[in-house]
């Protein structure tokens, strides 16, 4: 390049002023040409998609906002029914949102489940921050979960007692997911270690447990918890339905988490195990100080993905009649006046689930990028 | 594995020490730990078992599968084989199993097609297309499947009745009674033609194998498509033609309050299939995308530099490498779809879980009912993973 410019200068040819790139290659036009209209096929696809998006968005805005009804006086849903198919009836949300969020919890005590939800969210945020990743975090968990129990049950500190049968809605979803996770995770680590153990009996037991649980749908475990569990216990001893479902969810989640943890154990170079042995560490010292800290770090992103799946799966308790967020939504439209407004209710509940799962998913992506920073070139 | 055993250092057996009865001996500790764990697990199982036996005695519930031979008396709306409520529980459960397979097989095929399309769309250079595919994947994966099923069922229930049914194309009706499609009156000639097609597919596969083997020997490529065309298209059509070429279209038509004729897809099946396919496609799309991205760019360029045609690049170079990454996670998605089809019970599609649940409510045989559900799913899961493991081993990298 430099040779050429040198030659032109030497030949006395006046140097041309640097020209900017053609307008069609830069800026908005250039971007559009490169990304939307690079070929006739691409242009056709873009135009078709644009048409569909505009049509769909216009239809949705018309249905969801322009023609929608936001509230109706005392359950007079005839106005909503007349609009069926052309406008949304958000009045069902206005009327029933307290029921959808908190179920049959006593109305004047709703601040307690509300506070519980905030506590849960706070707990998740704190657990997500890397600077809190120390053993003290376990203490925070115990403290917050105890506080949540006190708030939900009441009966002390001047709070009125609320039996567990009256709990419902979002707190139940968060309880099932959080307690399930808190108990399933340690169990999963033990099972994953057992599956890699050199002791044949323990290995076979762990393989059987993981493969059996992973081979059947969660529903069959929940059915088992609701129908068969009472048969398993001695006469007179009974565990309430929520706890039985919780146990089923813990056993289910532990099998899946164990496989994720096992992936981390397998990915760890063999030299780490051998070095720990060479130092004369005992099995538990080796596992606790050398293996697990590295193996768990490797599998944090897939772990978070499993958590997301598992948070969504708590909604399956609907089938055995436990009052979680989805069940509360489904129950809210059983009343004859509000029958047939399922679409509006499910969109609202979907938005709540989406907020939680999307936050976790974005967090997992961010974490993955951060943890892999040393590998990036 | 063979490498490690051939290692001369390992051929020397480690010196055998006599087992000392001491806690410091690793083998003694191992045996004690195993005895302890097996003892605890066995104790819990024995305790639960004895409680169950006692409870069954107290409640006078007879165990065993004798109830399978009794009259079921439960109506089933959709059945692939003949069924009426006077049939036995065994036949009812069989109908349920076939319903599960019906939704799982169709779902797996459709979800694979849609998921692959979305995964490729996400890699498209068209910004709008890749963004839409990305948003689809993100949204669909962050909503519980059960919620999506209930949503689609609510949407289908909210459709107008048969008299005001949506009629996008002639002969296709969408109403709150489900989807109606045109069909043909099925005769034995059609069955024979279908059989000829299956036989033709098998023969094509065999021919392709021998052609490949011959090409490996003499380096001459042989055309497969003329044979494939003959076996897959001409042969079935010829069979159909010889048997009289029956063709009576069966169009759905409104009679009274409902449709008569045509192919009926019930709202329950439609909602379940729609939910399962859309949900699983979101996951399959990510797997396909990751698989394609896993093939290094140099492989494309090297193949093009060798002068291969674009289809050859895709078929001979890229796909075989991408499939190695794609197949194992795809297997678990197929398993997930099959297991998730059990959510049918929430929207009233009568699959095996739903019928086993009704059975255990009617007969009180809780243990047997749940055992049947678990056995069915374990069998299906094991069959799918065995097949996919076989396929995976076939396409896996052959190392020296």
XYZ file of C-alpha atoms in Angstrom:
777
model
C 0.000 0.000 0.000
C 2.597 2.500 1.105
C 4.546 1.892 -2.111
C 1.664 3.003 -4.236
C 1.021 6.237 -2.355
C 4.728 6.952 -2.462
C 4.789 6.502 -6.216
C 1.832 8.773 -6.886
C 3.358 11.440 -4.711
C 6.663 11.131 -6.554
C 4.911 11.399 -9.923
C 3.448 14.698 -8.828
C -0.127 13.497 -9.085
C -2.224 15.551 -6.639
C -3.295 13.306 -3.781
C -7.059 12.755 -3.653
C -8.804 13.757 -0.434
C -9.766 10.667 1.586
C -13.283 9.738 0.615
C -15.768 8.338 3.077
C -17.329 4.979 2.374
C -20.417 5.012 0.123
C -23.592 5.960 1.962
C -25.073 2.585 1.111
C -22.388 0.761 3.110
C -22.407 2.653 6.424
C -24.877 3.946 8.950
C -28.460 2.836 9.076
C -28.700 2.103 5.357
C -25.552 0.002 5.433
C -26.766 -1.873 8.473
C -30.129 -2.542 6.868
C -28.480 -3.765 3.670
C -26.127 -6.069 5.552
C -28.589 -7.464 8.040
C -32.028 -7.380 6.471
C -31.709 -7.074 2.683
C -28.458 -8.833 1.802
C -30.083 -10.976 -0.897
C -33.486 -11.267 -2.528
C -34.332 -14.253 -0.293
C -33.259 -12.376 2.814
C -35.304 -9.346 1.734
C -38.385 -11.491 1.176
C -38.006 -13.085 4.608
C -37.502 -9.695 6.268
C -40.558 -8.171 4.609
C -42.723 -11.162 5.451
C -41.575 -11.146 9.089
C -42.078 -7.377 9.364
C -45.599 -7.734 8.006
C -46.386 -10.552 10.437
C -44.918 -8.713 13.436
C -46.801 -5.515 12.705
C -50.048 -7.383 12.134
C -49.656 -9.485 15.254
C -48.569 -6.580 17.439
C -51.431 -4.423 16.201
C -53.862 -7.254 16.895
C -52.464 -7.784 20.368
C -52.564 -4.089 21.250
C -56.135 -3.878 20.017
C -57.145 -6.966 22.014
C -55.071 -6.295 25.111
C -55.259 -2.514 25.467
C -57.644 -0.714 23.147
C -60.665 -2.993 23.491
C -59.812 -4.283 26.947
C -61.920 -3.866 30.044
C -59.931 -3.132 33.179
C -62.564 -3.391 35.873
C -66.232 -4.237 36.236
C -68.582 -3.395 39.138
C -69.322 -6.298 41.525
C -68.805 -9.343 39.309
C -71.021 -8.087 36.441
C -68.973 -9.838 33.739
C -71.563 -9.499 30.960
C -69.638 -6.566 29.458
C -66.571 -8.823 29.295
C -68.512 -11.660 27.712
C -69.855 -9.360 24.991
C -66.266 -8.523 24.059
C -65.170 -12.169 23.880
C -62.598 -12.602 21.130
C -62.198 -8.878 20.419
C -61.009 -7.522 23.757
C -59.267 -8.771 26.862
C -60.994 -8.839 30.210
C -58.246 -7.665 32.571
C -61.020 -7.077 35.095
C -60.517 -10.688 36.146
C -56.987 -9.784 37.252
C -58.141 -6.589 38.979
C -60.742 -8.588 40.835
C -58.749 -11.729 41.601
C -55.096 -10.697 41.849
C -54.984 -10.995 45.631
C -56.413 -14.510 45.399
C -53.996 -15.498 42.629
C -50.979 -14.270 44.593
C -51.868 -15.393 48.111
C -54.643 -17.966 47.765
C -56.987 -18.379 50.707
C -54.643 -16.760 53.234
C -56.750 -14.503 55.533
C -57.333 -11.287 53.600
C -56.306 -8.808 56.292
C -53.072 -10.772 56.907
C -51.913 -10.608 53.275
C -48.980 -8.400 54.230
C -47.349 -11.500 55.740
C -47.127 -13.640 52.567
C -46.201 -10.448 50.708
C -43.287 -9.913 53.095
C -42.379 -13.588 52.696
C -42.139 -13.169 48.924
C -39.907 -10.121 49.369
C -37.719 -12.087 51.808
C -37.378 -14.909 49.310
C -36.392 -12.498 46.547
C -33.895 -10.814 48.873
C -32.451 -14.217 49.730
C -32.015 -15.055 46.045
C -30.338 -11.717 45.334
C -27.915 -12.118 48.248
C -27.122 -15.709 47.244
C -26.439 -14.580 43.692
C -23.753 -12.102 44.720
C -20.309 -13.637 44.616
C -19.047 -11.636 47.571
C -21.479 -13.536 49.807
C -20.264 -16.928 48.635
C -18.908 -18.035 52.004
C -20.033 -20.382 54.681
C -21.853 -17.556 56.496
C -24.380 -17.687 53.655
C -25.707 -20.926 55.126
C -26.445 -19.055 58.366
C -28.310 -16.350 56.449
C -30.380 -19.063 54.751
C -31.276 -20.699 58.066
C -32.190 -17.355 59.605
C -34.321 -16.177 56.683
C -36.094 -19.511 56.245
C -36.922 -19.558 59.975
C -38.271 -16.010 59.733
C -40.377 -17.086 56.750
C -41.795 -19.988 58.750
C -42.690 -17.659 61.610
C -44.377 -15.190 59.260
C -46.402 -17.846 57.447
C -47.557 -19.820 60.466
C -47.705 -17.051 63.034
C -48.959 -17.997 66.464
C -46.146 -16.110 68.218
C -45.083 -12.468 68.538
C -48.708 -11.402 68.385
C -49.225 -12.845 64.903
C -52.409 -14.837 64.537
C -51.991 -18.540 63.723
C -52.672 -19.500 60.078
C -52.914 -23.248 59.423
C -50.965 -24.581 56.469
C -54.160 -25.524 54.572
C -54.888 -21.843 54.063
C -51.544 -20.954 52.485
C -51.514 -20.512 48.767
C -50.300 -18.745 45.661
C -46.829 -17.365 45.053
C -45.413 -18.118 48.556
C -46.166 -21.832 48.043
C -44.337 -21.846 44.695
C -41.346 -20.099 46.288
C -41.415 -22.397 49.333
C -41.526 -25.549 47.208
C -38.697 -24.317 45.000
C -36.453 -22.922 47.745
C -36.800 -25.651 50.362
C -36.627 -28.235 47.604
C -33.355 -26.742 46.432
C -31.906 -26.323 49.914
C -32.418 -30.012 50.722
C -31.918 -31.506 47.267
C -28.525 -29.923 46.714
C -26.630 -31.560 49.633
C -28.354 -34.865 48.846
C -27.327 -34.505 45.197
C -23.681 -33.980 46.161
C -23.722 -37.122 48.302
C -25.354 -39.167 45.542
C -22.927 -37.856 42.915
C -19.976 -38.752 45.146
C -21.550 -42.143 45.797
C -21.925 -42.794 42.103
C -18.205 -42.179 41.593
C -17.274 -44.193 44.679
C -15.060 -47.266 44.474
C -17.299 -49.060 46.975
C -19.565 -51.281 44.828
C -22.621 -51.419 47.107
C -22.820 -47.641 47.485
C -22.232 -47.140 43.768
C -25.023 -49.542 42.792
C -27.473 -47.923 45.221
C -26.750 -44.452 43.846
C -27.011 -45.572 40.211
C -30.335 -47.274 40.909
C -31.693 -44.190 42.667
C -30.668 -41.761 39.927
C -31.787 -43.911 37.005
C -35.103 -44.884 38.589
C -36.039 -41.299 39.373
C -34.909 -39.968 36.015
C -36.794 -42.682 34.161
C -40.225 -41.715 35.458
C -42.150 -38.441 35.155
C -42.402 -36.122 38.152
C -46.167 -36.581 38.109
C -45.865 -40.251 39.009
C -43.707 -39.295 42.013
C -46.246 -36.681 43.054
C -49.063 -39.210 42.717
C -46.989 -41.544 44.819
C -46.561 -38.820 47.435
C -50.261 -38.034 47.527
C -51.778 -41.535 47.198
C -49.179 -44.053 48.348
C -47.295 -42.162 51.041
C -50.037 -42.553 53.666
C -49.724 -46.330 53.188
C -45.989 -46.217 53.892
C -46.296 -44.679 57.332
C -47.327 -46.406 60.554
C -50.960 -46.038 61.538
C -51.817 -42.751 63.139
C -48.711 -41.002 61.842
C -49.548 -38.516 59.129
C -47.643 -35.899 57.186
C -49.506 -33.062 55.541
C -49.866 -32.920 51.787
C -47.531 -29.987 51.176
C -44.672 -31.718 52.993
C -45.273 -34.948 51.074
C -45.132 -33.083 47.777
C -42.037 -31.283 49.016
C -40.344 -34.628 49.741
C -41.232 -35.899 46.252
C -39.787 -32.725 44.700
C -36.597 -33.019 46.768
C -36.060 -36.646 45.724
C -36.763 -35.748 42.088
C -34.511 -32.685 41.987
C -31.672 -34.461 43.793
C -31.435 -37.109 41.055
C -31.124 -34.492 38.308
C -28.753 -32.255 40.277
C -26.613 -35.299 41.087
C -26.026 -35.887 37.389
C -24.955 -32.265 36.919
C -22.567 -32.483 39.880
C -21.198 -35.783 38.564
C -20.403 -33.994 35.301
C -18.253 -31.564 37.285
C -16.535 -34.391 39.162
C -15.714 -36.113 35.879
C -14.456 -32.936 34.248
C -11.864 -32.406 36.975
C -8.391 -33.569 35.898
C -7.286 -36.820 37.494
C -4.126 -35.145 38.780
C -6.185 -33.255 41.349
C -7.395 -36.502 42.914
C -3.917 -38.018 42.812
C -2.257 -34.932 44.259
C -4.719 -34.888 47.151
C -4.047 -38.584 47.786
C -0.309 -37.971 47.626
C -0.641 -35.300 50.312
C -2.163 -37.945 52.552
C -5.561 -36.271 52.864
C -8.454 -38.431 53.998
C -11.418 -39.004 51.659
C -13.528 -36.269 53.220
C -10.619 -33.814 53.409
C -9.831 -34.507 49.764
C -13.478 -34.094 48.756
C -14.191 -31.035 50.866
C -11.024 -29.026 50.296
C -9.807 -30.070 46.843
C -12.462 -31.735 44.708
C -15.840 -30.112 45.438
C -14.746 -26.441 45.363
C -13.333 -26.943 41.867
C -15.978 -29.343 40.555
C -18.923 -27.195 41.699
C -17.403 -24.082 40.187
C -17.213 -25.894 36.840
C -20.912 -26.720 36.824
C -22.459 -23.486 38.130
C -24.063 -22.547 34.781
C -25.724 -25.962 34.206
C -26.735 -25.949 37.880
C -28.575 -22.658 37.433
C -30.264 -24.075 34.330
C -31.397 -27.062 36.365
C -32.700 -24.694 39.041
C -34.773 -22.902 36.387
C -36.250 -26.180 35.157
C -36.972 -27.178 38.672
C -38.627 -23.833 39.548
C -40.951 -24.360 36.572
C -41.600 -27.965 37.574
C -43.004 -26.963 40.970
C -46.117 -25.958 39.010
C -46.876 -29.681 38.561
C -48.231 -29.836 42.115
C -51.415 -28.488 40.513
C -52.199 -32.064 39.526
C -52.364 -33.271 43.124
C -54.276 -30.177 44.207
C -51.672 -28.169 46.092
C -52.358 -24.462 46.058
C -49.368 -22.964 44.279
C -49.410 -19.922 41.975
C -50.734 -21.827 38.953
C -53.396 -23.682 40.954
C -54.524 -20.408 42.511
C -54.872 -18.924 39.030
C -56.807 -21.918 37.768
C -59.064 -21.840 40.836
C -59.706 -18.103 40.485
C -61.667 -18.730 37.273
C -63.752 -21.626 38.567
C -66.395 -19.225 39.910
C -69.204 -19.103 37.297
C -69.026 -15.320 36.914
C -65.394 -15.514 35.836
C -65.399 -18.721 33.829
C -63.811 -18.559 30.402
C -61.190 -15.892 31.103
C -58.341 -18.390 31.276
C -56.226 -16.690 28.633
C -55.925 -13.425 30.606
C -55.158 -15.247 33.855
C -52.526 -17.509 32.304
C -50.825 -14.582 30.582
C -50.519 -12.822 33.951
C -49.215 -15.902 35.748
C -46.863 -16.576 32.842
C -45.448 -13.063 33.279
C -44.674 -13.799 36.949
C -42.931 -17.082 36.152
C -41.103 -15.401 33.286
C -39.678 -12.655 35.526
C -38.160 -15.222 37.898
C -36.847 -17.602 35.222
C -35.566 -14.854 32.931
C -33.651 -13.256 35.806
C -32.061 -16.615 36.644
C -31.258 -17.324 33.006
C -29.609 -13.909 32.454
C -27.705 -14.354 35.702
C -26.452 -17.754 34.587
C -25.265 -16.325 31.267
C -23.471 -13.466 33.013
C -21.870 -15.848 35.481
C -20.740 -18.168 32.729
C -19.015 -15.311 30.946
C -17.379 -14.192 34.181
C -16.209 -17.650 35.226
C -14.771 -18.317 31.774
C -12.941 -15.004 31.598
C -9.548 -16.653 32.101
C -10.212 -18.922 29.106
C -11.104 -16.113 26.734
C -8.387 -14.878 24.451
C -9.426 -48.908 28.361
C -7.257 -51.337 26.393
C -4.412 -48.865 26.582
C -4.332 -48.787 30.348
C -4.355 -52.565 30.726
C -1.564 -52.904 28.195
C 0.553 -50.478 30.148
C 3.489 -52.619 31.341
C 3.661 -50.715 34.615
C 0.178 -51.831 35.525
C 0.686 -55.452 34.528
C 2.702 -55.960 37.662
C 0.090 -56.797 40.282
C 0.218 -54.553 43.349
C 1.608 -56.369 46.378
C -1.185 -58.030 48.307
C -1.389 -57.085 51.952
C -3.357 -59.216 54.368
C -6.473 -57.449 55.638
C -5.953 -56.255 59.182
C -8.989 -55.801 61.359
C -8.181 -52.165 61.984
C -9.831 -48.834 61.208
C -6.641 -47.683 59.527
C -7.029 -50.327 56.800
C -8.768 -48.762 53.837
C -10.498 -51.992 52.831
C -11.942 -52.530 56.291
C -13.246 -48.973 56.311
C -14.801 -49.541 52.880
C -16.607 -52.665 54.004
C -17.860 -50.983 57.183
C -19.148 -47.971 55.258
C -20.937 -50.161 52.741
C -22.508 -52.304 55.438
C -23.628 -49.145 57.221
C -25.228 -47.527 54.146
C -26.846 -50.743 52.895
C -28.087 -51.405 56.425
C -29.669 -47.943 56.743
C -31.269 -48.012 53.287
C -32.422 -51.599 53.764
C -33.814 -50.735 57.195
C -35.818 -47.795 55.815
C -37.158 -49.895 52.938
C -38.074 -52.731 55.307
C -39.810 -50.284 57.681
C -41.845 -48.715 54.846
C -42.659 -52.167 53.459
C -43.872 -53.561 56.781
C -45.971 -50.437 57.376
C -47.516 -50.830 53.944
C -48.347 -54.494 54.466
C -49.889 -53.682 57.834
C -51.913 -50.760 56.447
C -53.185 -52.844 53.540
C -54.335 -55.533 55.994
C -56.094 -52.985 58.187
C -57.846 -51.397 55.209
C -58.635 -54.781 53.682
C -57.158 -53.899 50.313
C -56.262 -56.991 48.327
C -52.982 -56.616 46.490
C -52.188 -58.071 43.096
C -53.063 -57.397 39.511
C -56.313 -59.381 39.502
C -58.282 -56.179 38.950
C -56.877 -55.924 35.422
C -59.347 -58.573 34.240
C -62.400 -56.787 35.641
C -64.799 -54.601 33.681
C -63.473 -51.051 33.571
C -66.686 -49.100 33.037
C -64.758 -45.948 32.249
C -65.453 -44.144 28.999
C -62.474 -43.142 26.831
C -63.085 -40.539 24.156
C -60.086 -41.249 21.953
C -58.946 -44.764 21.159
C -56.735 -46.158 18.438
C -58.033 -49.688 18.992
C -61.665 -50.724 19.533
C -62.778 -49.958 23.044
C -66.001 -49.586 24.969
C -66.608 -49.185 28.714
C -67.510 -52.847 29.173
C -63.960 -53.879 28.290
C -61.423 -54.794 30.953
C -59.071 -52.487 32.837
C -56.208 -54.099 30.966
C -57.622 -52.988 27.646
C -58.346 -49.502 29.031
C -54.724 -49.182 30.121
C -53.592 -50.438 26.723
C -55.686 -47.734 25.065
C -54.054 -45.196 27.396
C -50.588 -46.453 26.516
C -51.346 -46.146 22.798
C -52.624 -42.598 23.381
C -49.354 -41.732 25.138
C -47.353 -43.183 22.254
C -49.548 -41.345 19.760
C -48.734 -37.973 21.251
C -45.073 -38.819 21.996
C -44.156 -40.126 18.532
C -45.909 -37.334 16.616
C -44.544 -34.802 19.100
C -40.949 -36.001 18.742
C -41.088 -35.804 14.947
C -42.704 -32.339 14.859
C -40.516 -30.916 17.647
C -37.370 -32.105 15.885
C -38.418 -30.481 12.614
C -39.520 -27.206 14.221
C -36.589 -27.103 16.651
C -34.044 -27.662 13.890
C -35.659 -24.929 11.792
C -35.580 -22.464 14.711
C -32.014 -23.413 15.622
C -30.869 -22.723 12.072
C -32.947 -19.536 11.967
C -31.101 -18.326 15.069
C -27.843 -18.607 13.136
C -29.265 -16.796 10.115
C -27.489 -13.697 8.842
C -30.897 -12.040 8.636
C -30.993 -9.984 11.832
C -34.774 -9.993 12.173
C -35.072 -13.757 11.715
C -32.329 -14.580 14.204
C -33.728 -12.121 16.770
C -37.231 -13.549 16.501
C -35.883 -17.087 16.888
C -33.858 -15.913 19.911
C -36.858 -14.291 21.592
C -38.948 -17.395 20.909
C -36.388 -19.667 22.531
C -35.950 -17.390 25.554
C -39.667 -16.915 26.208
C -40.768 -20.499 25.632
C -38.049 -21.932 27.871
C -38.859 -19.593 30.759
C -42.533 -20.554 31.087
C -43.679 -23.762 32.802
C -44.938 -26.357 30.350
C -48.063 -26.985 32.403
C -48.942 -23.286 32.185
C -48.458 -23.391 28.409
C -50.693 -26.459 28.103
C -53.441 -24.815 30.166
C -53.047 -21.654 28.089
C -53.440 -23.451 24.757
C -56.355 -25.430 26.106
C -58.010 -22.186 27.258
C -57.384 -20.653 23.823
C -58.952 -23.657 22.079
C -61.904 -23.610 24.475
C -62.413 -19.935 23.694
C -62.811 -20.595 19.972
C -66.283 -20.247 18.457
C -68.569 -23.278 18.296
C -68.913 -25.575 15.257
C -71.499 -23.333 13.571
C -69.136 -20.333 13.542
C -66.007 -22.443 13.101
C -62.923 -20.780 11.650
C -62.475 -22.019 8.102
C -59.064 -20.849 6.836
C -58.863 -23.319 3.919
C -61.652 -25.273 2.299
C -62.277 -28.446 4.297
C -60.341 -27.330 7.387
C -62.424 -26.248 10.376
C -61.131 -25.004 13.723
C -63.689 -24.744 16.510
C -63.971 -25.447 20.221
C -64.617 -29.082 19.246
C -61.118 -29.344 17.818
C -59.525 -29.368 14.408
C -61.226 -31.017 11.418
C -59.176 -32.013 8.399
C -60.118 -33.630 5.088
C -59.161 -37.299 4.873
C -59.734 -40.195 2.533
C -61.876 -43.256 3.096
C -59.254 -45.765 4.195
C -59.323 -49.065 2.299
C -57.088 -52.104 2.254
C -55.333 -50.841 -0.893
C -54.007 -47.896 1.134
C -52.652 -50.218 3.787
C -50.866 -52.262 1.102
C -49.426 -49.098 -0.436
C -48.172 -48.013 3.009
C -46.606 -51.429 3.490
C -44.931 -51.154 0.078
C -43.549 -47.763 1.103
C -42.044 -49.192 4.303
C -40.544 -52.128 2.379
C -39.231 -49.663 -0.217
C -37.601 -47.556 2.495
C -35.857 -50.621 3.913
C -34.683 -51.666 0.446
C -33.409 -48.141 -0.266
C -31.433 -48.191 2.941
C -29.880 -51.550 2.018
C -29.043 -50.323 -1.494
C -27.454 -47.162 -0.104
C -25.299 -49.272 2.183
C -24.030 -51.540 -0.574
C -23.450 -48.535 -2.859
C -21.369 -46.922 -0.124
C -19.399 -50.135 0.419
C -18.670 -50.448 -3.304
C -17.618 -46.809 -3.467
C -15.195 -47.474 -0.650
C -13.640 -50.255 -2.776
C -13.359 -48.681 -6.223
C -13.854 -44.992 -5.501
C -16.717 -44.660 -7.993
C -19.726 -42.763 -6.631
C -23.044 -44.445 -7.445
C -26.329 -42.656 -7.745
C -28.799 -43.571 -5.062
C -31.671 -41.276 -5.927
C -33.051 -43.101 -9.035
C -33.374 -46.304 -7.034
C -34.793 -44.405 -4.075
C -37.363 -42.704 -6.303
C -38.430 -46.051 -7.740
C -38.686 -47.797 -4.416
C -40.197 -44.986 -2.383
C -42.612 -43.438 -4.867
C -43.206 -45.604 -7.926
C -43.591 -48.884 -6.038
C -46.295 -47.722 -3.550
C -48.201 -45.891 -6.304
C -48.017 -49.011 -8.498
C -49.356 -51.189 -5.678
C -52.176 -48.728 -5.090
C -52.917 -48.615 -8.843
C -52.976 -52.408 -9.237
C -55.429 -52.712 -6.352
C -57.933 -50.480 -8.135
C -56.731 -46.984 -7.146
C -59.511 -46.219 -4.600
C -59.788 -42.505 -3.840
C -62.831 -41.220 -2.014
C -62.189 -37.918 -0.249
C -63.894 -37.602 3.138
C -64.615 -33.924 3.703
C -65.831 -32.732 7.114
C -69.252 -31.102 6.915
C -71.512 -29.468 9.463
C -74.518 -31.654 10.368
C -76.673 -30.343 13.167
C -74.523 -29.249 16.069
C -71.264 -30.932 15.100
C -69.131 -32.016 12.175
C -69.440 -35.346 10.421
C -66.676 -37.079 8.493
C -63.097 -36.032 7.984
C -60.188 -36.465 10.328
C -60.902 -35.227 13.836
C -58.203 -33.890 16.145
C -59.704 -33.324 19.580
C -58.980 -30.049 21.424
C -57.268 -32.011 24.225
C -54.890 -33.798 21.872
C -54.337 -30.643 19.855
C -53.535 -28.522 22.922
C -51.206 -31.194 24.333
C -49.395 -31.694 21.046
C -49.114 -27.946 20.440
C -47.767 -27.291 23.937
C -45.290 -30.174 23.874
C -43.998 -29.389 20.379
C -43.597 -25.635 20.947
C -41.927 -26.183 24.333
C -39.519 -28.941 23.291
C -38.674 -27.155 20.033
C -37.258 -24.289 22.116
C -34.784 -26.676 23.743
C -33.981 -28.571 20.544
C -33.258 -25.258 18.790
C -30.521 -24.490 21.300
C -29.036 -27.972 20.925
C -28.969 -27.711 17.134
C -27.443 -24.246 17.276
C -24.728 -25.394 19.684
C -24.033 -28.422 17.481
C -23.578 -26.362 14.335
C -21.437 -23.785 16.149
C -19.278 -26.628 17.486
C -18.026 -27.416 13.966
C -14.948 -25.211 13.481
C -15.117 -22.697 10.658
C -12.012 -24.233 9.109
C -13.974 -27.384 8.334
C -16.365 -25.438 6.081
C -13.502 -23.645 4.385
C -11.434 -26.802 3.909
C -14.413 -28.604 2.377
C -15.069 -25.700 0.008
C -11.372 -25.571 -0.878
C -11.570 -29.242 -1.889
C -14.259 -28.232 -4.367
C -17.184 -30.021 -2.735
C -20.674 -28.844 -3.601
C -22.626 -27.012 -0.824
C -24.884 -30.061 -0.278
C -21.816 -32.287 -0.061
C -20.188 -29.917 2.428
C -23.278 -30.096 4.596
C -23.891 -33.842 4.254
C -20.365 -35.225 4.276
C -18.417 -32.764 6.403
C -20.520 -30.590 8.685
C -23.519 -32.720 9.655
C -21.530 -35.823 10.694
C -19.469 -33.666 13.030
C -22.411 -31.622 14.342
C -24.490 -34.745 14.981
C -21.897 -36.036 17.418
C -22.526 -32.995 19.593
C -26.279 -32.948 18.965
C -27.373 -36.556 19.530
C -26.728 -37.070 23.274
C -28.626 -33.951 24.486
C -31.308 -34.595 21.841
C -31.914 -37.998 23.421
C -32.711 -36.420 26.747
C -35.082 -33.985 25.036
C -36.958 -36.887 23.423
C -37.152 -38.549 26.832
C -38.345 -35.289 28.375
C -41.082 -34.904 25.777
C -42.300 -38.436 26.432
C -42.283 -37.937 30.186
C -43.900 -34.504 29.853
C -46.754 -36.027 27.858
C -47.955 -37.264 31.255
C -49.146 -33.684 31.915
C -52.057 -34.661 29.671
C -53.938 -35.483 32.858
C -54.244 -31.745 33.601
C -56.213 -30.981 30.426
C -58.197 -34.198 30.216
C -56.426 -36.063 27.423
C -56.685 -39.718 28.394
C -53.119 -40.986 28.334
C -51.718 -43.814 30.432
C -51.315 -41.621 33.546
C -54.841 -40.321 33.338
C -56.366 -43.792 32.880
C -54.159 -45.396 35.539
C -55.166 -42.583 37.888
C -58.871 -43.189 37.233
C -58.275 -46.909 37.654
C -56.616 -46.485 41.021
C -59.390 -44.164 42.170
C -62.070 -46.671 41.102
C -60.400 -49.821 42.440
C -58.311 -48.433 45.294
C -55.276 -50.312 43.951
C -52.913 -47.382 44.503
C -49.647 -49.320 44.543
C -50.426 -51.327 41.429
C -51.679 -48.259 39.546
C -48.534 -46.244 40.233
C -46.350 -49.284 39.574
C -47.951 -49.585 36.127
C -47.297 -45.896 35.357
C -43.668 -46.162 36.455
C -43.105 -49.426 34.601
C -44.507 -48.000 31.372
C -42.343 -44.888 31.524
C -39.230 -46.791 32.545
C -39.734 -49.121 29.569
C -40.282 -46.233 27.154
C -37.303 -44.297 28.566
C -35.030 -47.318 28.381
C -36.081 -48.139 24.805
C -35.503 -44.580 23.612
C -32.124 -44.336 25.316
C -31.036 -47.760 24.032
C -31.962 -46.783 20.477
C -30.290 -43.388 20.745
C -27.167 -44.932 22.329
C -26.970 -47.360 19.422
C -27.364 -44.472 16.969
C -24.832 -42.412 18.900
C -22.299 -45.251 18.836
C -22.804 -45.536 15.072
C -22.088 -41.876 14.374
C -19.444 -41.463 17.083
C -15.910 -40.569 16.137
C -13.961 -43.708 15.247
C -10.580 -43.285 16.863
C -7.549 -45.412 16.300
